[in-house]
GROMACS .gro file of C-alpha atoms in nm:
model
  487
    1MET     CA    1   4.786   1.672  -1.219
    2SER     CA    2   4.562   1.884  -1.149
    3GLY     CA    3   4.368   1.872  -1.536
    4ALA     CA    4   4.389   1.573  -1.498
    5LYS     CA    5   3.999   1.354  -1.585
    6ARG     CA    6   3.877   1.236  -1.224
    7THR     CA    7   3.777   0.959  -1.115
    8PHE     CA    8   3.525   0.713  -0.951
    9ALA     CA    9   3.730   0.701  -0.659
   10ASP     CA   10   3.743   1.007  -0.634
   11TYR     CA   11   3.430   1.064  -0.475
   12GLU     CA   12   3.157   0.933  -0.188
   13MET     CA   13   2.874   0.913  -0.182
   14VAL     CA   14   2.651   1.112   0.080
   15VAL     CA   15   2.321   0.980   0.216
   16GLY     CA   16   1.996   1.111   0.491
   17LEU     CA   17   1.723   0.875   0.505
   18GLU     CA   18   1.289   0.949   0.571
   19VAL     CA   19   1.129   0.679   0.696
   20HIS     CA   20   0.778   0.688   0.735
   21VAL     CA   21   0.672   0.412   1.035
   22GLN     CA   22   0.262   0.319   1.082
   23LEU     CA   23   0.191   0.365   1.484
   24LEU     CA   24   0.045   0.067   1.547
   25THR     CA   25  -0.295   0.221   1.715
   26ARG     CA   26  -0.601   0.059   1.600
   27THR     CA   27  -0.729   0.383   1.498
   28LYS     CA   28  -0.701   0.611   1.271
   29ALA     CA   29  -0.520   0.910   1.345
   30PHE     CA   30  -0.868   1.149   1.359
   31CYS     CA   31  -1.100   0.932   1.299
   32SER     CA   32  -1.206   0.610   1.487
   33CYS     CA   33  -1.204   0.435   1.156
   34SER     CA   34  -1.084   0.089   1.195
   35THR     CA   35  -0.678   0.115   1.103
   36ALA     CA   36  -0.679  -0.261   1.033
   37TYR     CA   37  -0.512  -0.389   0.683
   38GLY     CA   38  -0.629  -0.652   0.465
   39SER     CA   39  -1.023  -0.506   0.531
   40ALA     CA   40  -1.166  -0.478   0.165
   41PRO     CA   41  -1.114  -0.136  -0.024
   42ASN     CA   42  -1.237   0.181   0.075
   43ALA     CA   43  -1.411  -0.017   0.400
   44ASN     CA   44  -1.227   0.159   0.626
   45THR     CA   45  -1.340   0.500   0.578
   46CYS     CA   46  -1.600   0.810   0.764
   47PRO     CA   47  -1.713   1.181   0.687
   48VAL     CA   48  -1.300   1.280   0.814
   49CYS     CA   49  -1.083   1.039   0.676
   50LEU     CA   50  -1.283   1.152   0.283
   51ALA     CA   51  -1.265   1.506   0.377
   52LEU     CA   52  -1.616   1.524   0.315
   53PRO     CA   53  -1.783   1.892   0.433
   54GLY     CA   54  -1.786   2.008   0.701
   55ALA     CA   55  -1.640   1.725   0.903
   56LEU     CA   56  -1.372   1.806   1.161
   57PRO     CA   57  -1.035   1.606   1.297
   58VAL     CA   58  -0.955   1.519   1.667
   59LEU     CA   59  -0.684   1.412   1.709
   60ASN     CA   60  -0.618   1.047   1.864
   61GLU     CA   61  -0.475   1.063   2.206
   62GLU     CA   62  -0.262   0.629   2.141
   63ALA     CA   63  -0.139   0.831   1.850
   64VAL     CA   64   0.064   1.100   2.033
   65ARG     CA   65   0.190   0.850   2.322
   66LEU     CA   66   0.361   0.621   2.084
   67ALA     CA   67   0.515   0.926   1.879
   68VAL     CA   68   0.712   0.971   2.159
   69ILE     CA   69   0.791   0.729   2.270
   70ALA     CA   70   0.960   0.648   1.913
   71ALA     CA   71   1.133   0.981   2.016
   72HIS     CA   72   1.286   0.868   2.314
   73ALA     CA   73   1.384   0.593   2.137
   74LEU     CA   74   1.609   0.815   1.895
   75GLU     CA   75   1.724   1.019   2.249
   76ALA     CA   76   1.557   1.264   2.070
   77THR     CA   77   1.403   1.631   2.319
   78VAL     CA   78   1.049   1.587   2.268
   79ASN     CA   79   0.893   1.939   2.268
   80GLU     CA   80   0.600   2.087   2.564
   81THR     CA   81   0.415   2.253   2.208
   82SER     CA   82   0.481   2.146   1.794
   83ILE     CA   83   0.157   2.266   1.556
   84PHE     CA   84   0.042   2.060   1.332
   85ALA     CA   85   0.059   2.190   0.944
   86ARG     CA   86  -0.134   2.122   0.629
   87LYS     CA   87   0.112   2.030   0.311
   88ASN     CA   88  -0.034   2.147   0.025
   89TYR     CA   89  -0.061   1.890  -0.302
   90PHE     CA   90  -0.293   1.659  -0.513
   91TYR     CA   91  -0.257   1.356  -0.567
   92PRO     CA   92  -0.574   1.114  -0.682
   93ASP     CA   93  -0.602   0.952  -0.324
   94LEU     CA   94  -0.551   1.215  -0.149
   95PRO     CA   95  -0.875   1.287  -0.073
   96LYS     CA   96  -0.931   1.647   0.121
   97GLY     CA   97  -0.551   1.797  -0.180
   98TYR     CA   98  -0.386   1.827   0.137
   99GLN     CA   99  -0.203   1.641   0.474
  100ILE     CA  100  -0.237   1.721   0.758
  101SER     CA  101   0.123   1.710   0.916
  102GLN     CA  102   0.353   1.890   1.179
  103PHE     CA  103   0.608   2.133   0.912
  104ASP     CA  104   0.876   2.385   1.179
  105LYS     CA  105   0.714   2.314   1.519
  106PRO     CA  106   0.772   1.938   1.561
  107LEU     CA  107   0.691   1.721   1.743
  108ALA     CA  108   1.089   1.625   1.839
  109GLU     CA  109   1.427   1.719   1.738
  110HIS     CA  110   1.828   1.651   1.766
  111GLY     CA  111   1.740   1.261   1.861
  112LYS     CA  112   2.051   0.957   1.728
  113LEU     CA  113   2.118   0.646   1.630
  114VAL     CA  114   2.435   0.462   1.669
  115ILE     CA  115   2.455   0.207   1.413
  116GLY     CA  116   2.764   0.004   1.471
  117SER     CA  117   3.119   0.013   1.543
  118ASN     CA  118   3.459   0.151   1.363
  119ALA     CA  119   3.760   0.002   1.417
  120ASP     CA  120   3.870   0.119   1.648
  121GLY     CA  121   3.532   0.044   1.831
  122THR     CA  122   3.388   0.393   1.828
  123PRO     CA  123   3.006   0.409   1.766
  124ILE     CA  124   2.908   0.522   1.408
  125THR     CA  125   2.561   0.756   1.509
  126VAL     CA  126   2.376   0.869   1.304
  127ARG     CA  127   2.150   1.161   1.377
  128VAL     CA  128   1.838   1.204   1.365
  129THR     CA  129   1.675   1.624   1.285
  130ARG     CA  130   1.337   1.533   1.398
  131VAL     CA  131   1.082   1.323   1.416
  132HIS     CA  132   0.719   1.414   1.299
  133MET     CA  133   0.354   1.322   1.309
  134GLU     CA  134   0.121   1.313   1.004
  135GLU     CA  135  -0.060   1.098   0.808
  136ASP     CA  136  -0.093   0.928   0.535
  137ALA     CA  137  -0.253   0.900   0.184
  138GLY     CA  138  -0.439   0.720   0.045
  139LYS     CA  139  -0.337   0.391  -0.229
  140SER     CA  140  -0.363   0.441  -0.620
  141VAL     CA  141  -0.391   0.123  -0.732
  142HIS     CA  142  -0.256   0.058  -1.059
  143ASP     CA  143  -0.264  -0.312  -1.204
  144ARG     CA  144  -0.642  -0.414  -1.089
  145TYR     CA  145  -0.787  -0.290  -1.363
  146PRO     CA  146  -0.751  -0.275  -1.758
  147GLY     CA  147  -0.659   0.067  -1.784
  148VAL     CA  148  -0.759   0.252  -1.479
  149THR     CA  149  -0.701   0.323  -1.182
  150ALA     CA  150  -0.814   0.220  -0.933
  151ILE     CA  151  -0.869   0.404  -0.553
  152ASP     CA  152  -0.831   0.263  -0.172
  153LEU     CA  153  -0.885   0.541   0.081
  154ASN     CA  154  -0.826   0.292   0.385
  155ARG     CA  155  -0.501   0.384   0.501
  156SER     CA  156  -0.611   0.748   0.385
  157GLY     CA  157  -0.559   0.957   0.751
  158VAL     CA  158  -0.355   0.598   0.968
  159PRO     CA  159  -0.148   0.743   1.191
  160LEU     CA  160   0.245   0.822   1.105
  161ILE     CA  161   0.522   0.975   1.231
  162GLU     CA  162   0.846   1.077   0.986
  163ILE     CA  163   1.202   0.971   1.084
  164VAL     CA  164   1.441   1.207   0.928
  165SER     CA  165   1.819   1.206   0.948
  166GLU     CA  166   2.106   1.409   0.885
  167PRO     CA  167   2.318   1.360   0.596
  168ASP     CA  168   2.514   1.122   0.772
  169MET     CA  169   2.567   0.849   0.528
  170ARG     CA  170   2.901   0.744   0.375
  171SER     CA  171   2.810   0.460   0.236
  172SER     CA  172   2.446   0.210   0.134
  173VAL     CA  173   2.614  -0.048   0.394
  174GLU     CA  174   2.594   0.218   0.652
  175ALA     CA  175   2.189   0.317   0.501
  176GLY     CA  176   2.098  -0.060   0.579
  177ALA     CA  177   2.267  -0.056   0.864
  178TYR     CA  178   2.083   0.272   0.994
  179LEU     CA  179   1.727   0.089   0.861
  180ARG     CA  180   1.821  -0.193   1.066
  181ALA     CA  181   1.911  -0.048   1.434
  182LEU     CA  182   1.606   0.177   1.331
  183LYS     CA  183   1.397  -0.100   1.262
  184GLN     CA  184   1.501  -0.220   1.595
  185VAL     CA  185   1.364   0.009   1.780
  186ILE     CA  186   1.070   0.080   1.732
  187GLU     CA  187   0.994  -0.298   1.723
  188TYR     CA  188   1.103  -0.279   2.029
  189THR     CA  189   0.939  -0.010   2.163
  190GLY     CA  190   0.695  -0.176   2.031
  191VAL     CA  191   0.601   0.177   1.825
  192SER     CA  192   0.513  -0.030   1.488
  193ASP     CA  193   0.527  -0.333   1.363
  194ALA     CA  194   0.707  -0.152   1.100
  195ASN     CA  195   0.611  -0.423   0.822
  196MET     CA  196   0.804  -0.365   0.544
  197GLU     CA  197   0.547  -0.530   0.311
  198GLU     CA  198   0.191  -0.428   0.416
  199GLY     CA  199   0.358   0.000   0.431
  200SER     CA  200   0.380  -0.033   0.792
  201LEU     CA  201   0.801   0.069   0.689
  202ARG     CA  202   0.845   0.300   0.404
  203VAL     CA  203   1.162   0.435   0.343
  204ASP     CA  204   1.210   0.801   0.085
  205ALA     CA  205   1.582   0.790   0.025
  206ASN     CA  206   1.845   1.136   0.003
  207VAL     CA  207   2.124   1.071  -0.206
  208SER     CA  208   2.462   1.316  -0.346
  209ALA     CA  209   2.832   1.284  -0.462
  210ARG     CA  210   3.069   1.498  -0.326
  211LEU     CA  211   3.448   1.459  -0.431
  212ARG     CA  212   3.634   1.341  -0.065
  213GLY     CA  213   3.758   1.570   0.095
  214GLU     CA  214   3.458   1.881   0.112
  215THR     CA  215   3.192   1.967   0.339
  216LYS     CA  216   2.941   2.165   0.136
  217LEU     CA  217   2.672   1.865   0.006
  218GLY     CA  218   2.579   1.853  -0.314
  219THR     CA  219   2.271   1.787  -0.548
  220LYS     CA  220   2.059   1.565  -0.405
  221THR     CA  221   1.797   1.347  -0.542
  222GLU     CA  222   1.554   1.178  -0.377
  223VAL     CA  223   1.429   0.736  -0.446
  224LYS     CA  224   1.070   0.643  -0.361
  225ASN     CA  225   0.906   0.346  -0.421
  226LEU     CA  226   1.136   0.132  -0.144
  227ASN     CA  227   0.999  -0.172   0.008
  228SER     CA  228   1.328  -0.361   0.115
  229PHE     CA  229   1.615  -0.212   0.298
  230SER     CA  230   1.730  -0.485   0.016
  231GLY     CA  231   1.665  -0.226  -0.232
  232VAL     CA  232   1.784   0.110  -0.042
  233GLU     CA  233   2.083  -0.037  -0.071
  234ARG     CA  234   2.123  -0.101  -0.438
  235ALA     CA  235   1.948   0.245  -0.536
  236LEU     CA  236   2.160   0.374  -0.308
  237GLU     CA  237   2.445   0.246  -0.544
  238VAL     CA  238   2.257   0.274  -0.902
  239GLU     CA  239   2.191   0.600  -0.869
  240PHE     CA  240   2.559   0.741  -0.708
  241ALA     CA  241   2.669   0.608  -0.950
  242HIS     CA  242   2.463   0.762  -1.224
  243GLN     CA  243   2.523   1.153  -1.011
  244VAL     CA  244   2.884   1.003  -1.029
  245GLU     CA  245   2.953   0.920  -1.368
  246ALA     CA  246   2.721   1.262  -1.487
  247LEU     CA  247   3.003   1.471  -1.278
  248ILE     CA  248   3.222   1.296  -1.392
  249GLU     CA  249   3.210   1.434  -1.720
  250GLY     CA  250   3.091   1.749  -1.643
  251GLY     CA  251   2.731   1.763  -1.606
  252GLU     CA  252   2.544   1.911  -1.356
  253ILE     CA  253   2.267   1.725  -1.192
  254THR     CA  254   1.914   1.862  -1.049
  255GLN     CA  255   1.681   1.748  -0.825
  256GLN     CA  256   1.455   1.526  -0.850
  257THR     CA  257   1.233   1.247  -0.679
  258MET     CA  258   1.370   0.945  -0.866
  259LEU     CA  259   1.096   0.562  -0.822
  260TRP     CA  260   1.336   0.260  -0.869
  261ASP     CA  261   1.230  -0.083  -1.031
  262ALA     CA  262   1.371  -0.305  -0.861
  263THR     CA  263   1.270  -0.576  -1.166
  264ARG     CA  264   1.482  -0.393  -1.363
  265GLY     CA  265   1.755  -0.250  -1.141
  266GLU     CA  266   1.736   0.129  -1.303
  267VAL     CA  267   1.583   0.470  -1.154
  268ARG     CA  268   1.398   0.691  -1.322
  269PRO     CA  269   1.300   1.056  -1.274
  270ALA     CA  270   0.919   1.107  -1.169
  271ARG     CA  271   0.986   1.452  -1.142
  272SER     CA  272   1.133   1.756  -1.059
  273LYS     CA  273   1.170   1.802  -0.682
  274GLU     CA  274   0.980   1.966  -0.438
  275GLY     CA  275   1.091   2.231  -0.179
  276SER     CA  276   0.900   2.325   0.162
  277HIS     CA  277   0.732   2.645   0.018
  278ASP     CA  278   0.584   2.412  -0.291
  279TYR     CA  279   0.314   2.304  -0.057
  280ARG     CA  280   0.225   2.596   0.093
  281TYR     CA  281   0.291   2.487   0.435
  282PHE     CA  282   0.045   2.683   0.712
  283PRO     CA  283  -0.096   2.616   1.042
  284GLU     CA  284  -0.423   2.318   1.078
  285PRO     CA  285  -0.665   2.528   1.149
  286ASP     CA  286  -0.885   2.241   1.249
  287LEU     CA  287  -0.552   2.113   1.557
  288PRO     CA  288  -0.495   2.401   1.846
  289PRO     CA  289  -0.148   2.323   1.930
  290LEU     CA  290  -0.033   2.055   2.078
  291GLN     CA  291   0.033   2.077   2.438
  292LEU     CA  292   0.211   1.841   2.621
  293ALA     CA  293   0.325   1.875   3.025
  294ARG     CA  294   0.680   1.861   3.139
  295ALA     CA  295   0.585   1.627   3.404
  296TRP     CA  296   0.399   1.370   3.103
  297ILE     CA  297   0.766   1.371   2.884
  298ASP     CA  298   0.928   1.295   3.134
  299GLN     CA  299   0.722   0.965   3.237
  300SER     CA  300   0.725   0.842   2.910
  301ARG     CA  301   1.101   0.813   2.928
  302ILE     CA  302   1.148   0.686   3.192
  303SER     CA  303   0.880   0.411   3.163
  304LEU     CA  304   1.058   0.340   2.712
  305PRO     CA  305   1.158  -0.090   2.740
  306GLU     CA  306   1.499  -0.219   2.745
  307LEU     CA  307   1.654  -0.125   2.379
  308PRO     CA  308   1.841  -0.325   2.109
  309ASN     CA  309   2.256  -0.182   2.207
  310ALA     CA  310   2.144  -0.259   2.615
  311LYS     CA  311   2.003  -0.558   2.538
  312ARG     CA  312   2.327  -0.689   2.358
  313THR     CA  313   2.509  -0.515   2.723
  314ARG     CA  314   2.327  -0.680   2.895
  315PHE     CA  315   2.305  -1.045   2.707
  316ALA     CA  316   2.771  -1.060   2.687
  317THR     CA  317   2.825  -0.978   3.096
  318VAL     CA  318   2.521  -1.198   3.220
  319TYR     CA  319   2.567  -1.432   2.975
  320MET     CA  320   2.861  -1.416   2.813
  321LEU     CA  321   2.798  -1.478   2.468
  322PRO     CA  322   2.976  -1.409   2.176
  323PRO     CA  323   2.916  -1.125   1.935
  324THR     CA  324   2.788  -1.317   1.692
  325ASP     CA  325   2.546  -1.536   1.948
  326ILE     CA  326   2.346  -1.122   2.070
  327GLU     CA  327   2.366  -1.061   1.765
  328VAL     CA  328   2.120  -1.395   1.669
  329LEU     CA  329   1.937  -1.363   2.031
  330THR     CA  330   1.825  -1.001   1.998
  331ALA     CA  331   1.701  -0.897   1.683
  332ASN     CA  332   1.437  -0.916   1.781
  333PRO     CA  333   1.237  -0.924   2.155
  334PRO     CA  334   1.023  -1.248   2.105
  335THR     CA  335   1.379  -1.409   2.033
  336GLY     CA  336   1.526  -1.278   2.327
  337ALA     CA  337   1.248  -1.353   2.523
  338TYR     CA  338   1.257  -1.713   2.447
  339PHE     CA  339   1.633  -1.751   2.529
  340GLU     CA  340   1.569  -1.582   2.857
  341SER     CA  341   1.281  -1.739   2.932
  342VAL     CA  342   1.461  -2.068   2.851
  343VAL     CA  343   1.793  -1.971   3.109
  344LYS     CA  344   1.489  -1.938   3.393
  345GLU     CA  345   1.426  -2.264   3.369
  346GLY     CA  346   1.741  -2.367   3.461
  347ALA     CA  347   1.940  -2.418   3.132
  348GLU     CA  348   2.282  -2.337   3.056
  349PRO     CA  349   2.311  -1.992   2.907
  350LYS     CA  350   2.491  -2.119   2.613
  351ALA     CA  351   2.319  -2.428   2.530
  352ALA     CA  352   1.990  -2.250   2.556
  353ALA     CA  353   2.161  -1.938   2.289
  354ASN     CA  354   2.256  -2.287   2.065
  355TRP     CA  355   1.893  -2.492   2.093
  356VAL     CA  356   1.782  -2.091   2.010
  357ILE     CA  357   1.973  -2.028   1.743
  358ARG     CA  358   2.060  -2.364   1.599
  359ASP     CA  359   1.704  -2.514   1.627
  360VAL     CA  360   1.432  -2.333   1.757
  361LEU     CA  361   1.430  -2.061   1.479
  362GLN     CA  362   1.514  -2.298   1.221
  363GLU     CA  363   1.231  -2.402   1.298
  364VAL     CA  364   1.006  -2.035   1.216
  365LYS     CA  365   1.211  -1.892   0.998
  366GLY     CA  366   0.868  -1.994   0.765
  367GLY     CA  367   0.701  -1.674   0.912
  368ALA     CA  368   0.585  -1.848   1.183
  369SER     CA  369   0.590  -1.659   1.549
  370ILE     CA  370   0.819  -1.772   1.766
  371ASP     CA  371   0.583  -1.637   2.066
  372ALA     CA  372   0.319  -1.968   1.928
  373PHE     CA  373   0.607  -2.240   1.984
  374PRO     CA  374   0.469  -2.542   2.050
  375VAL     CA  375   0.823  -2.641   2.260
  376GLU     CA  376   0.785  -2.392   2.529
  377PRO     CA  377   1.083  -2.299   2.725
  378SER     CA  378   1.031  -2.450   3.079
  379SER     CA  379   1.040  -2.821   2.775
  380LEU     CA  380   1.361  -2.700   2.610
  381ALA     CA  381   1.526  -2.665   2.964
  382LYS     CA  382   1.411  -3.029   3.067
  383LEU     CA  383   1.544  -3.085   2.685
  384ILE     CA  384   1.902  -2.953   2.772
  385GLY     CA  385   1.885  -3.034   3.089
  386MET     CA  386   1.901  -3.415   2.926
  387VAL     CA  387   2.191  -3.427   2.757
  388ALA     CA  388   2.364  -3.282   3.047
  389ASP     CA  389   2.343  -3.494   3.298
  390ASN     CA  390   2.292  -3.753   3.020
  391THR     CA  391   1.983  -3.884   3.059
  392VAL     CA  392   2.003  -3.891   2.650
  393SER     CA  393   2.271  -3.796   2.429
  394SER     CA  394   2.307  -3.552   2.227
  395ALA     CA  395   2.140  -3.707   1.889
  396ALA     CA  396   1.874  -3.875   2.052
  397ALA     CA  397   1.800  -3.505   2.152
  398LYS     CA  398   1.802  -3.378   1.834
  399THR     CA  399   1.475  -3.640   1.769
  400ILE     CA  400   1.287  -3.530   2.085
  401PHE     CA  401   1.259  -3.178   1.935
  402ALA     CA  402   1.223  -3.296   1.602
  403ILE     CA  403   0.877  -3.465   1.746
  404ALA     CA  404   0.758  -3.222   2.044
  405VAL     CA  405   0.752  -3.016   1.736
  406LYS     CA  406   0.472  -3.203   1.711
  407THR     CA  407   0.297  -3.275   1.942
  408ARG     CA  408   0.357  -3.058   2.235
  409ASP     CA  409   0.463  -3.370   2.449
  410LEU     CA  410   0.711  -3.388   2.750
  411PRO     CA  411   1.071  -3.420   2.607
  412ALA     CA  412   1.092  -3.784   2.906
  413ASP     CA  413   0.767  -3.862   2.822
  414ILE     CA  414   0.908  -3.827   2.427
  415ALA     CA  415   1.212  -4.084   2.551
  416LYS     CA  416   1.050  -4.280   2.719
  417ARG     CA  417   0.821  -4.328   2.470
  418GLU     CA  418   1.112  -4.371   2.197
  419GLY     CA  419   1.300  -4.596   2.367
  420LEU     CA  420   1.577  -4.302   2.362
  421LEU     CA  421   1.649  -4.285   2.748
  422GLN     CA  422   2.071  -4.408   2.730
  423GLU     CA  423   2.195  -4.641   2.764
  424ARG     CA  424   2.411  -4.746   3.124
  425ASN     CA  425   2.345  -5.112   3.159
  426GLU     CA  426   2.712  -5.255   3.136
  427ASP     CA  427   2.632  -5.585   2.953
  428ALA     CA  428   2.377  -5.324   2.707
  429LEU     CA  429   2.694  -5.116   2.573
  430ALA     CA  430   2.899  -5.458   2.602
  431GLY     CA  431   2.642  -5.638   2.334
  432TRP     CA  432   2.666  -5.341   2.123
  433VAL     CA  433   3.032  -5.261   2.136
  434ASP     CA  434   3.031  -5.667   2.063
  435GLN     CA  435   2.836  -5.617   1.761
  436VAL     CA  436   3.042  -5.387   1.602
  437LEU     CA  437   3.402  -5.524   1.685
  438ALA     CA  438   3.263  -5.785   1.486
  439GLU     CA  439   3.059  -5.632   1.165
  440ASN     CA  440   3.389  -5.400   1.129
  441PRO     CA  441   3.695  -5.632   1.220
  442ASP     CA  442   3.989  -5.413   0.988
  443VAL     CA  443   3.822  -5.128   1.178
  444ALA     CA  444   3.913  -5.307   1.491
  445THR     CA  445   4.218  -5.438   1.394
  446ARG     CA  446   4.350  -5.186   1.313
  447PHE     CA  447   4.148  -4.977   1.581
  448ARG     CA  448   4.346  -5.277   1.845
  449ALA     CA  449   4.678  -5.245   1.709
  450GLY     CA  450   4.727  -4.852   1.812
  451ASP     CA  451   4.500  -4.645   1.580
  452LYS     CA  452   4.398  -4.381   1.739
  453LYS     CA  453   4.175  -4.202   1.496
  454LEU     CA  454   3.992  -4.482   1.496
  455LEU     CA  455   3.805  -4.443   1.830
  456GLY     CA  456   3.562  -4.154   1.699
  457VAL     CA  457   3.431  -4.396   1.459
  458LEU     CA  458   3.390  -4.718   1.623
  459VAL     CA  459   3.247  -4.466   1.855
  460GLY     CA  460   2.978  -4.342   1.596
  461LEU     CA  461   2.905  -4.672   1.471
  462VAL     CA  462   2.764  -4.795   1.855
  463MET     CA  463   2.564  -4.508   1.845
  464LYS     CA  464   2.446  -4.627   1.565
  465ALA     CA  465   2.364  -4.941   1.619
  466SER     CA  466   2.205  -4.832   1.927
  467LYS     CA  467   1.974  -4.570   1.752
  468GLY     CA  468   2.140  -4.329   1.969
  469ARG     CA  469   2.096  -4.504   2.318
  470ALA     CA  470   2.409  -4.603   2.467
  471ASP     CA  471   2.629  -4.305   2.644
  472PRO     CA  472   2.871  -4.256   2.436
  473LYS     CA  473   3.109  -4.141   2.739
  474ALA     CA  474   3.102  -4.480   2.828
  475ILE     CA  475   3.147  -4.586   2.567
  476ASN     CA  476   3.450  -4.454   2.491
  477GLN     CA  477   3.604  -4.553   2.851
  478LEU     CA  478   3.522  -4.920   2.692
  479LEU     CA  479   3.685  -4.889   2.356
  480SER     CA  480   3.949  -4.725   2.505
  481ALA     CA  481   3.993  -4.998   2.836
  482ARG     CA  482   3.955  -5.290   2.490
  483ALA     CA  483   4.246  -5.153   2.332
  484ALA     CA  484   4.458  -5.152   2.605
  485ALA     CA  485   4.410  -5.460   2.747
  486GLY     CA  486   4.398  -5.552   2.322
  487GLU     CA  487   4.127  -5.698   2.319
   0.00000   0.00000   0.00000
């Protein structure tokens, strides 16, 4: 069978990712121009980022601090000395004709990121080759003026880190998991807002195909123009399929850069893939080596905030929540903080988790921030407590919550004003039971004859008749007593 034609299943995907993250600074990497998104074209520019003759770069200290935090969060080794270099290439939106980046001596190396677990519980880990600092290029705008490419240099000089992984991912699913885990880490550290729509997080994907069992890497292609994680996954699948088809037919893969067309769901060649020699790297003569004190590096590592994996472990241990709840509650820092505030205000953890996941996040899913959610954690905790002590029913609590979202009023005030306090008066409860039994004689007869399945139906009817005010436990007991007495 050695001469049998190979099939698609004989090949495996090999993926490495290069992720550019815009650092959350007020000013650019080497000048004091604003990094604000959405400004008028070319409004945030100066002689430095326009590369006018005689203008010299000055490194942004805050950019260095954020870059080091990101490196620590990825468990990378931060180098005491790193060197900025000129990466030479020509684009219309690159005013200097080169990009200030780092090459052979980057800021940090040898990191890793856990992206999930295998079936046996062992972690799935992707190695991070390097984290280096660089500046962004400008932006070419092709669709604003017919037949003309416009140049907006607001982004020129914006501080970035590039996070380069090893080719450790073996599927588009793993690549997506890596990107989502990386985005979480970036958000938890406050290094960037990681907003893909605004270009704060951008991905270039390197993909190759090789026979299963081989260790030698195949020829890779790089797919650019990826602006969503789902787009990355789709592009990888499409390009991998192209490569496998070519290899099965005896062809060869050419190392080149590809562009992803999300509308057509296809990749197309852009240019041959550059190697490091094509960029003619050399040390940036206008910037001295970046020297970081070991004590400062160590202190920045100690001051890291709690990271996603640690938070998930803590939520499982402290709050005894199921994994599905934990994944949602730790998806981003504000959601976890809101949940914990509700618990600190006295709510039972599982009840708080249910309300946050089912009700709060439903309200903010349209893009609003949970930080500005109108129902304060203390108010939600009080509402949960009112349900727990039977002050209001679960149905009434939903009504109270909806009103609180619109008015910001306290739950107790809403319950009193809207007549939603749970009624425990025996005469009132008996009146609603009598009403329901009288209005539903067939159901009442079958229930008295011993059809216990109808108890829930009758309780629901009483709750409806009372507009949610009746205590369901008391109604349950009252109906059971009526049935036992044959009433």
